[in-house]
């Protein structure tokens, strides 16, 4: 039997570029139980005619079905008592016939989350959330991808993608709209006609991605007419000389049915008079796909590359002589307010040598004192143990003076202060551990939240308990959302268990800096005080 992971890993490595995902409705159906489009529409026929009436009058055409539904749904929505709250929230924006139906669909989709996931797919979801793909294109309206890739920048609708400056790294392109913006949904017949009119412009925007990157289609049938339209538009744009390169980059993944075996083979899509060759993968276990993608990930997180590329573009474009520059560690990319950030070419080696020399000096000093080289990683593991492995006095005196010189800004320390008998600000000010005090003060004053995610927390997680936030989303997104909880609402036991369950993410991965911030917050809340 074919080894899907090895075959796909080889294909991705031979391409020389990190992949993009192109994600369809089958993906959300697999992980959050989302209905088919037809079943989703039927859900909103409660107070209008039977769904079969609209479907039959539209001859089975779903955009036409939605158009007919919207015509009846709109007056009912304005008059029915069930929608009073919706009208208060959205009435001023419901300025066209389909707006009310779009709002109700969007509201329903925003309520779906990973807490409804099939527990049997937990391994797939864990691998998914670790993947470091260059970007994602999707026709889905739900927020699952934002949960899985919380650090990726989202572009909603064709126009936002066409008229913005995407960097093609760590971005999500929601080309059919998003439930976070109901008016953007491509739902009705008119919406689709408008979308098709703009397809050539969209194709021109996406052409570089399709030619330069492998594109893995998840959650679509290879016969999906809307995807065939997009591929057809791109194929016409690239011309015959680039068509083979395009074909080599198109990879469709379909769920195997019944007793079907894993397959990795060629297939042909017929689009009008043209034929396009693609790679077709069939499997029951999608973790085989995700493992192949993870095996070919970049050494630097995609979010870091996108931010640097974006800021380099802005710097070159700017004519402002006051534009600001700063040197930052990779872990600090989230803390970027009020600077224009670019990559400094040629300085990385100097930083590396400086840190290596500090680490060597650290080992020498601690060896002389009976310690054998405690690292920042060791400290993050230690503060989560039931009993710490180090003597508080020794580590505060011997190790933290060297931590002060490292570029890692977020380092926990309050547990050791507590064990050394320091339990308030006055005692800290008077203690002999001056360097450790500086590390603690620096970490505390930087804060534990990342402001770019405040709106997401307020929209989707405010009012939930610590455990509910953890259950509702991926560990990666939870690490971003939990610091926004009011201090008096944080369940320290749940937070401690979450950090222990994800302790590997404190040492490596694209979201390491966020998990470290969260661990520092736990250290402060469980053992510390304001400084």
XYZ file of C-alpha atoms in Angstrom:
531
model
C 0.000 0.000 0.000
C 1.232 3.490 -0.850
C 2.730 5.568 1.964
C 0.818 8.855 1.702
C 3.082 10.805 4.066
C 6.325 9.815 2.334
C 4.929 10.380 -1.163
C 3.557 13.817 -0.331
C 6.672 14.810 1.640
C 8.823 14.017 -1.400
C 6.521 15.997 -3.683
C 6.576 19.030 -1.383
C 10.343 18.903 -0.885
C 10.895 18.716 -4.644
C 8.770 21.814 -5.193
C 11.180 24.023 -3.243
C 8.396 26.211 -1.784
C 6.159 25.928 1.261
C 2.574 24.902 0.450
C -0.685 26.806 0.509
C -3.931 25.157 1.586
C -7.156 25.669 -0.389
C -9.913 24.761 2.046
C -13.557 23.916 1.336
C -16.721 23.048 3.239
C -15.808 19.384 3.708
C -12.987 20.520 5.987
C -15.394 22.248 8.405
C -17.832 19.372 8.144
C -15.057 17.020 9.265
C -13.905 19.028 12.286
C -16.862 21.056 13.590
C -19.789 19.124 12.138
C -20.902 21.881 9.757
C -23.849 20.920 7.555
C -23.726 20.735 3.784
C -24.667 23.992 2.098
C -28.116 22.596 1.297
C -28.713 21.495 4.905
C -27.442 24.862 6.157
C -30.027 26.700 4.047
C -32.775 24.317 5.186
C -32.031 25.272 8.809
C -33.351 28.795 8.132
C -36.735 27.821 6.673
C -38.414 27.522 10.076
C -40.728 30.526 9.653
C -41.031 30.593 5.863
C -42.023 27.970 3.266
C -40.639 24.442 3.285
C -37.072 24.198 1.989
C -38.141 21.755 -0.710
C -40.369 24.464 -2.209
C -37.418 26.795 -2.777
C -35.052 24.048 -3.934
C -37.507 22.701 -6.503
C -38.373 26.172 -7.817
C -34.644 26.776 -8.283
C -34.220 23.429 -10.089
C -31.685 22.393 -7.457
C -29.438 25.420 -7.998
C -28.332 26.481 -4.495
C -27.475 30.163 -5.158
C -30.893 30.494 -6.831
C -32.475 28.661 -3.864
C -30.866 31.164 -1.471
C -32.173 34.054 -3.601
C -35.755 32.764 -3.400
C -35.423 32.131 0.334
C -34.040 35.614 0.985
C -37.043 37.191 -0.749
C -39.426 35.556 1.767
C -37.080 35.589 4.750
C -36.501 39.344 4.755
C -40.076 40.590 5.495
C -40.566 37.776 8.014
C -37.303 38.740 9.777
C -38.435 42.349 10.152
C -41.810 41.359 11.619
C -41.207 38.180 13.658
C -40.647 38.443 17.418
C -37.925 35.756 17.292
C -35.579 38.214 15.590
C -35.963 41.266 17.842
C -32.430 40.959 19.196
C -31.025 40.486 15.687
C -32.802 43.607 14.445
C -31.385 45.661 17.300
C -27.888 44.460 16.471
C -27.994 44.473 12.682
C -31.111 46.332 11.558
C -29.266 49.485 10.497
C -26.956 47.448 8.265
C -29.680 45.315 6.653
C -30.009 47.515 3.584
C -30.591 44.875 0.902
C -32.932 41.917 0.547
C -30.535 39.107 1.438
C -28.887 40.951 4.365
C -31.154 39.493 7.060
C -30.622 35.896 5.922
C -26.866 36.468 5.694
C -26.830 37.860 9.220
C -28.645 34.852 10.696
C -26.397 32.399 8.845
C -23.304 34.301 10.004
C -24.519 34.388 13.609
C -25.088 30.628 13.575
C -21.642 29.943 12.098
C -19.906 32.155 14.646
C -21.342 29.923 17.356
C -19.627 26.817 15.988
C -16.245 25.921 17.391
C -13.803 23.110 17.985
C -15.545 22.135 21.229
C -17.984 20.206 19.010
C -15.162 18.296 17.358
C -15.160 14.539 16.969
C -12.802 13.369 19.717
C -11.519 10.724 17.304
C -10.039 13.504 15.177
C -8.126 15.169 18.023
C -4.778 13.926 16.675
C -5.507 15.440 13.268
C -6.422 18.768 14.846
C -3.257 18.795 16.956
C -1.060 18.243 13.893
C -3.095 20.799 11.935
C -2.544 23.543 14.473
C 1.234 22.953 14.419
C 1.571 23.292 10.653
C 3.528 26.251 9.344
C 1.969 26.647 5.877
C 2.634 29.812 3.897
C -1.056 30.639 3.596
C -4.642 29.488 3.160
C -7.295 30.220 0.541
C -10.858 29.258 1.449
C -14.465 29.563 0.347
C -15.665 28.754 3.894
C -17.555 31.297 6.003
C -16.949 29.835 9.483
C -14.087 30.750 11.833
C -12.388 27.354 12.110
C -9.275 28.437 10.209
C -8.880 31.496 12.431
C -8.995 29.101 15.403
C -6.353 26.826 13.914
C -4.081 29.624 12.661
C -4.753 32.539 15.035
C -1.631 34.458 14.066
C -2.439 34.634 10.348
C -3.757 37.862 8.835
C -7.242 37.504 7.316
C -8.433 39.084 4.055
C -12.217 38.936 3.597
C -13.812 38.863 0.153
C -12.439 39.334 -3.342
C -12.224 43.105 -3.154
C -10.157 43.177 0.035
C -7.716 40.727 -1.521
C -7.603 42.470 -4.908
C -7.159 46.000 -3.574
C -4.911 45.246 -0.587
C -1.227 44.414 -0.367
C -1.096 40.741 0.667
C 2.360 39.307 1.298
C 1.470 35.663 0.474
C 2.908 34.536 3.825
C 0.885 33.699 6.983
C -2.370 34.969 5.489
C -5.896 33.591 5.073
C -7.866 34.643 1.983
C -11.612 34.177 2.580
C -12.677 34.691 -1.027
C -16.380 33.881 -0.435
C -16.634 36.151 2.604
C -16.684 35.494 6.340
C -19.270 35.166 9.102
C -17.466 37.925 11.010
C -18.741 40.294 8.293
C -22.235 39.096 7.211
C -22.540 41.383 4.190
C -19.463 39.732 2.644
C -21.057 36.270 2.246
C -21.290 34.964 -1.331
C -24.753 33.438 -0.975
C -27.281 34.414 -3.635
C -27.431 34.214 -7.404
C -26.395 37.866 -7.739
C -23.486 37.332 -5.335
C -22.156 34.495 -7.489
C -22.573 36.436 -10.726
C -20.599 39.312 -9.229
C -17.965 36.858 -7.966
C -17.617 35.273 -11.414
C -17.288 38.696 -13.054
C -14.294 39.384 -10.812
C -12.768 35.912 -11.204
C -10.129 37.085 -13.731
C -8.945 39.752 -11.259
C -8.857 37.200 -8.442
C -6.998 34.751 -10.675
C -4.421 37.421 -11.510
C -3.902 38.039 -7.778
C -3.518 34.323 -7.014
C -1.470 33.332 -10.050
C 1.929 33.736 -8.354
C 0.800 31.504 -5.483
C -0.386 28.744 -7.812
C 2.735 28.819 -9.983
C 5.295 29.125 -7.171
C 3.715 27.001 -4.392
C 2.136 23.566 -4.073
C -1.581 24.122 -3.422
C -3.301 21.386 -1.397
C -7.094 21.292 -1.801
C -8.894 20.038 1.333
C -12.647 19.656 1.685
C -13.499 19.879 -2.015
C -14.524 17.343 -4.595
C -12.258 17.297 -7.616
C -15.448 17.925 -9.626
C -16.520 21.068 -7.703
C -17.593 23.539 -10.445
C -16.626 26.661 -8.474
C -13.080 25.382 -7.912
C -12.866 24.319 -11.538
C -13.816 27.875 -12.552
C -10.975 29.324 -10.451
C -8.427 26.790 -11.736
C -9.634 27.404 -15.289
C -9.176 31.169 -14.903
C -5.647 30.679 -13.547
C -4.758 28.155 -16.274
C -5.813 30.654 -18.934
C -3.694 33.353 -17.289
C -0.487 31.310 -17.054
C -0.498 30.198 -20.669
C 0.773 26.966 -22.187
C 4.421 27.502 -21.201
C 3.635 27.560 -17.454
C 0.771 25.051 -17.480
C 2.948 22.039 -16.594
C 4.410 23.913 -13.613
C 0.873 24.793 -12.486
C -0.282 21.187 -12.851
C 2.589 19.896 -10.715
C 1.471 22.204 -7.899
C -2.206 21.141 -7.769
C -2.874 18.476 -5.122
C -6.435 17.357 -4.282
C -7.139 15.426 -1.085
C -10.384 13.450 -0.903
C -11.786 11.302 1.883
C -11.681 7.594 1.059
C -15.029 5.803 1.261
C -15.795 2.420 2.745
C -12.976 -0.051 2.162
C -11.069 2.153 -0.292
C -7.305 1.991 0.210
C -4.967 4.972 0.388
C -4.181 6.322 -3.084
C -1.636 8.794 -4.473
C -2.177 9.134 -8.222
C -2.654 11.423 -11.192
C -6.081 12.652 -12.296
C -7.495 14.949 -14.972
C -9.896 17.862 -14.554
C -11.838 18.833 -17.670
C -12.633 22.551 -17.765
C -14.477 23.458 -20.936
C -12.221 22.440 -23.807
C -9.153 22.294 -21.562
C -7.747 19.467 -19.482
C -5.630 20.048 -16.369
C -3.628 17.265 -14.717
C -3.523 17.191 -10.903
C -2.314 14.909 -8.122
C -5.170 13.127 -6.336
C -4.795 11.701 -2.816
C -7.442 9.542 -1.137
C -7.225 8.560 2.526
C -9.317 8.052 5.652
C -6.615 9.574 7.864
C -5.852 13.214 7.054
C -3.094 13.339 9.673
C -0.944 11.626 7.019
C -1.349 14.760 4.878
C -0.670 17.148 7.744
C 2.415 15.202 8.848
C 3.887 15.614 5.355
C 3.253 19.361 5.430
C 4.748 19.655 8.917
C 7.846 17.747 7.780
C 8.586 20.437 5.187
C 7.937 23.490 7.366
C 10.099 26.611 7.290
C 12.793 27.150 9.912
C 11.304 30.581 10.662
C 7.568 30.842 11.486
C 5.462 32.108 8.578
C 4.005 34.886 10.758
C 7.507 36.313 11.313
C 8.321 36.246 7.611
C 5.030 37.937 6.734
C 5.552 40.727 9.240
C 9.118 41.401 8.097
C 8.105 41.328 4.433
C 5.165 43.652 5.102
C 7.262 46.147 7.023
C 10.058 46.085 4.442
C 7.459 46.951 1.812
C 6.115 49.815 3.930
C 9.611 51.134 4.616
C 10.567 51.171 0.935
C 7.237 52.777 0.007
C 7.471 55.469 2.713
C 8.932 58.917 2.047
C 8.806 59.808 5.744
C 12.347 60.359 7.105
C 11.042 59.819 10.653
C 10.054 56.216 10.006
C 11.195 54.181 13.016
C 13.415 51.114 13.125
C 14.218 48.720 15.936
C 16.144 45.517 16.513
C 13.886 42.798 17.934
C 14.229 39.162 18.844
C 12.024 36.729 16.918
C 10.077 35.956 20.095
C 9.099 39.626 20.360
C 7.436 40.028 16.959
C 4.031 40.299 18.630
C 5.196 43.369 20.558
C 5.578 45.648 17.564
C 3.538 48.742 18.363
C 4.998 52.085 17.337
C 7.923 50.835 15.247
C 8.549 50.129 11.595
C 10.287 46.764 11.749
C 12.742 45.434 9.151
C 15.290 42.661 9.011
C 18.874 43.708 9.584
C 21.038 41.742 7.160
C 24.468 40.800 8.500
C 23.858 41.261 12.221
C 22.423 37.847 13.097
C 25.857 36.246 13.432
C 26.950 38.857 15.958
C 23.840 38.257 18.055
C 24.334 34.496 17.866
C 27.966 34.720 18.994
C 27.061 37.053 21.836
C 24.387 34.683 23.136
C 26.675 31.677 22.754
C 29.360 33.400 24.817
C 26.815 34.292 27.485
C 25.571 30.714 27.574
C 29.117 29.385 27.952
C 29.826 31.861 30.740
C 26.568 30.850 32.399
C 27.617 27.200 32.365
C 31.054 27.998 33.791
C 29.641 30.005 36.688
C 26.948 27.509 37.561
C 29.292 24.567 37.288
C 31.557 26.298 39.804
C 28.571 26.725 42.104
C 27.374 23.130 41.708
C 24.822 23.781 38.927
C 25.289 22.264 35.448
C 23.878 24.837 33.086
C 20.289 25.794 33.845
C 18.605 27.254 30.766
C 15.484 29.350 30.272
C 13.772 26.203 28.974
C 14.630 24.453 32.254
C 13.060 27.270 34.270
C 9.793 27.135 32.308
C 9.552 23.403 32.990
C 10.527 23.816 36.647
C 7.941 26.425 37.623
C 5.164 24.016 36.566
C 6.387 21.148 38.757
C 4.736 20.282 42.062
C 8.136 20.874 43.710
C 10.902 22.888 42.080
C 14.224 21.218 41.319
C 16.446 24.167 42.215
C 17.271 26.048 45.398
C 15.644 29.449 45.124
C 18.554 31.371 46.650
C 21.115 29.761 44.331
C 19.160 30.170 41.101
C 18.255 33.798 41.856
C 21.889 34.654 42.666
C 23.677 32.526 40.072
C 21.401 32.111 37.073
C 19.238 35.218 36.802
C 22.206 37.630 36.476
C 22.995 35.786 33.254
C 19.344 35.598 32.156
C 19.334 39.385 32.367
C 21.766 39.504 29.446
C 19.801 37.156 27.209
C 17.419 38.478 24.599
C 14.495 36.430 25.951
C 12.343 39.064 27.585
C 9.723 36.800 29.171
C 11.223 34.679 31.963
C 9.281 33.500 35.051
C 10.781 34.213 38.470
C 8.067 34.759 41.087
C 7.974 31.141 42.231
C 11.630 31.367 43.222
C 11.105 34.726 44.933
C 8.234 33.225 46.919
C 10.376 30.261 47.979
C 13.129 32.701 49.004
C 10.657 34.434 51.345
C 9.934 37.446 49.115
C 6.185 37.927 48.848
C 5.558 41.634 48.230
C 6.944 44.683 46.447
C 8.750 46.098 49.495
C 10.596 42.841 50.112
C 11.537 42.672 46.438
C 12.944 46.216 46.489
C 15.084 45.406 49.527
C 16.308 41.959 48.469
C 19.875 41.119 47.388
C 18.761 39.647 44.052
C 19.052 42.833 41.991
C 19.456 41.131 38.609
C 16.589 38.719 39.212
C 14.461 41.695 40.284
C 15.218 43.342 36.926
C 14.171 40.198 35.035
C 10.912 40.012 37.011
C 10.145 43.707 36.551
C 10.872 43.608 32.833
C 8.645 40.575 32.285
C 5.764 41.927 34.378
C 5.772 45.405 32.849
C 5.774 44.105 29.309
C 2.415 42.521 30.075
C 1.035 39.150 29.082
C -1.498 40.078 26.382
C -0.921 40.711 22.686
C -3.117 43.667 21.784
C -3.733 42.566 18.204
C -6.011 39.796 19.557
C -8.091 41.846 22.000
C -10.993 42.280 19.559
C -11.118 38.512 18.932
C -11.300 37.844 22.659
C -14.065 40.395 23.181
C -16.041 39.025 20.241
C -15.692 35.287 20.777
C -14.440 34.493 24.299
C -15.432 37.227 26.746
C -17.497 35.852 29.619
C -16.277 32.274 29.182
C -14.459 30.438 31.949
C -10.812 29.427 31.628
C -11.799 25.828 30.928
C -14.439 26.865 28.389
C -11.858 28.875 26.444
C -9.489 25.894 26.471
C -12.231 23.503 25.316
C -13.583 25.853 22.665
C -10.449 26.268 20.562
C -6.946 25.014 19.791
C -4.115 25.236 22.345
C -2.412 27.821 20.132
C -5.391 30.153 20.070
C -6.123 29.542 23.749
C -2.600 30.756 24.555
C -3.499 34.059 22.887
C -6.963 34.422 24.447
C -6.416 33.368 28.081
C -4.279 36.397 29.050
C -7.265 38.668 28.334
C -9.399 37.060 31.049
C -9.931 39.320 34.078
C -7.551 38.212 36.837
C -10.354 37.393 39.262
C -11.952 35.033 36.707
C -8.867 32.967 35.877
C -9.006 29.360 37.082
C -5.384 28.741 38.091
C -5.840 24.974 38.331
C -7.205 24.806 34.774
C -4.443 27.126 33.551
C -1.746 25.048 35.253
C -3.079 21.816 33.709
C -3.277 23.476 30.280
C 0.369 24.568 30.494
C 1.501 21.133 31.683
C -0.433 19.429 28.877
C 1.263 21.728 26.359
C 4.697 21.998 27.960
C 6.390 21.012 24.686
C 5.110 24.274 23.161
C 7.105 26.259 25.723
C 10.313 25.037 24.072
C 9.578 25.073 20.346
C 7.000 25.857 17.697
C 5.540 28.919 15.998
C 3.591 29.948 19.114
C 6.364 29.428 21.663
C 6.502 33.104 22.649
C 2.759 33.166 23.424
C 2.927 30.031 25.565
C 5.882 31.545 27.426
C 3.949 34.745 28.088
C 1.086 32.642 29.414
C 3.440 30.673 31.682
C 4.851 33.962 33.000
C 1.294 35.129 33.695
C 0.624 31.903 35.608
C 3.871 32.378 37.564
C 2.794 35.912 38.500
C -0.787 35.005 39.454
C 0.110 31.848 41.377
C 3.194 33.089 43.224
C 3.737 36.779 42.605
C 2.593 40.354 43.117
C 2.518 43.568 41.100
C 5.861 45.251 40.514
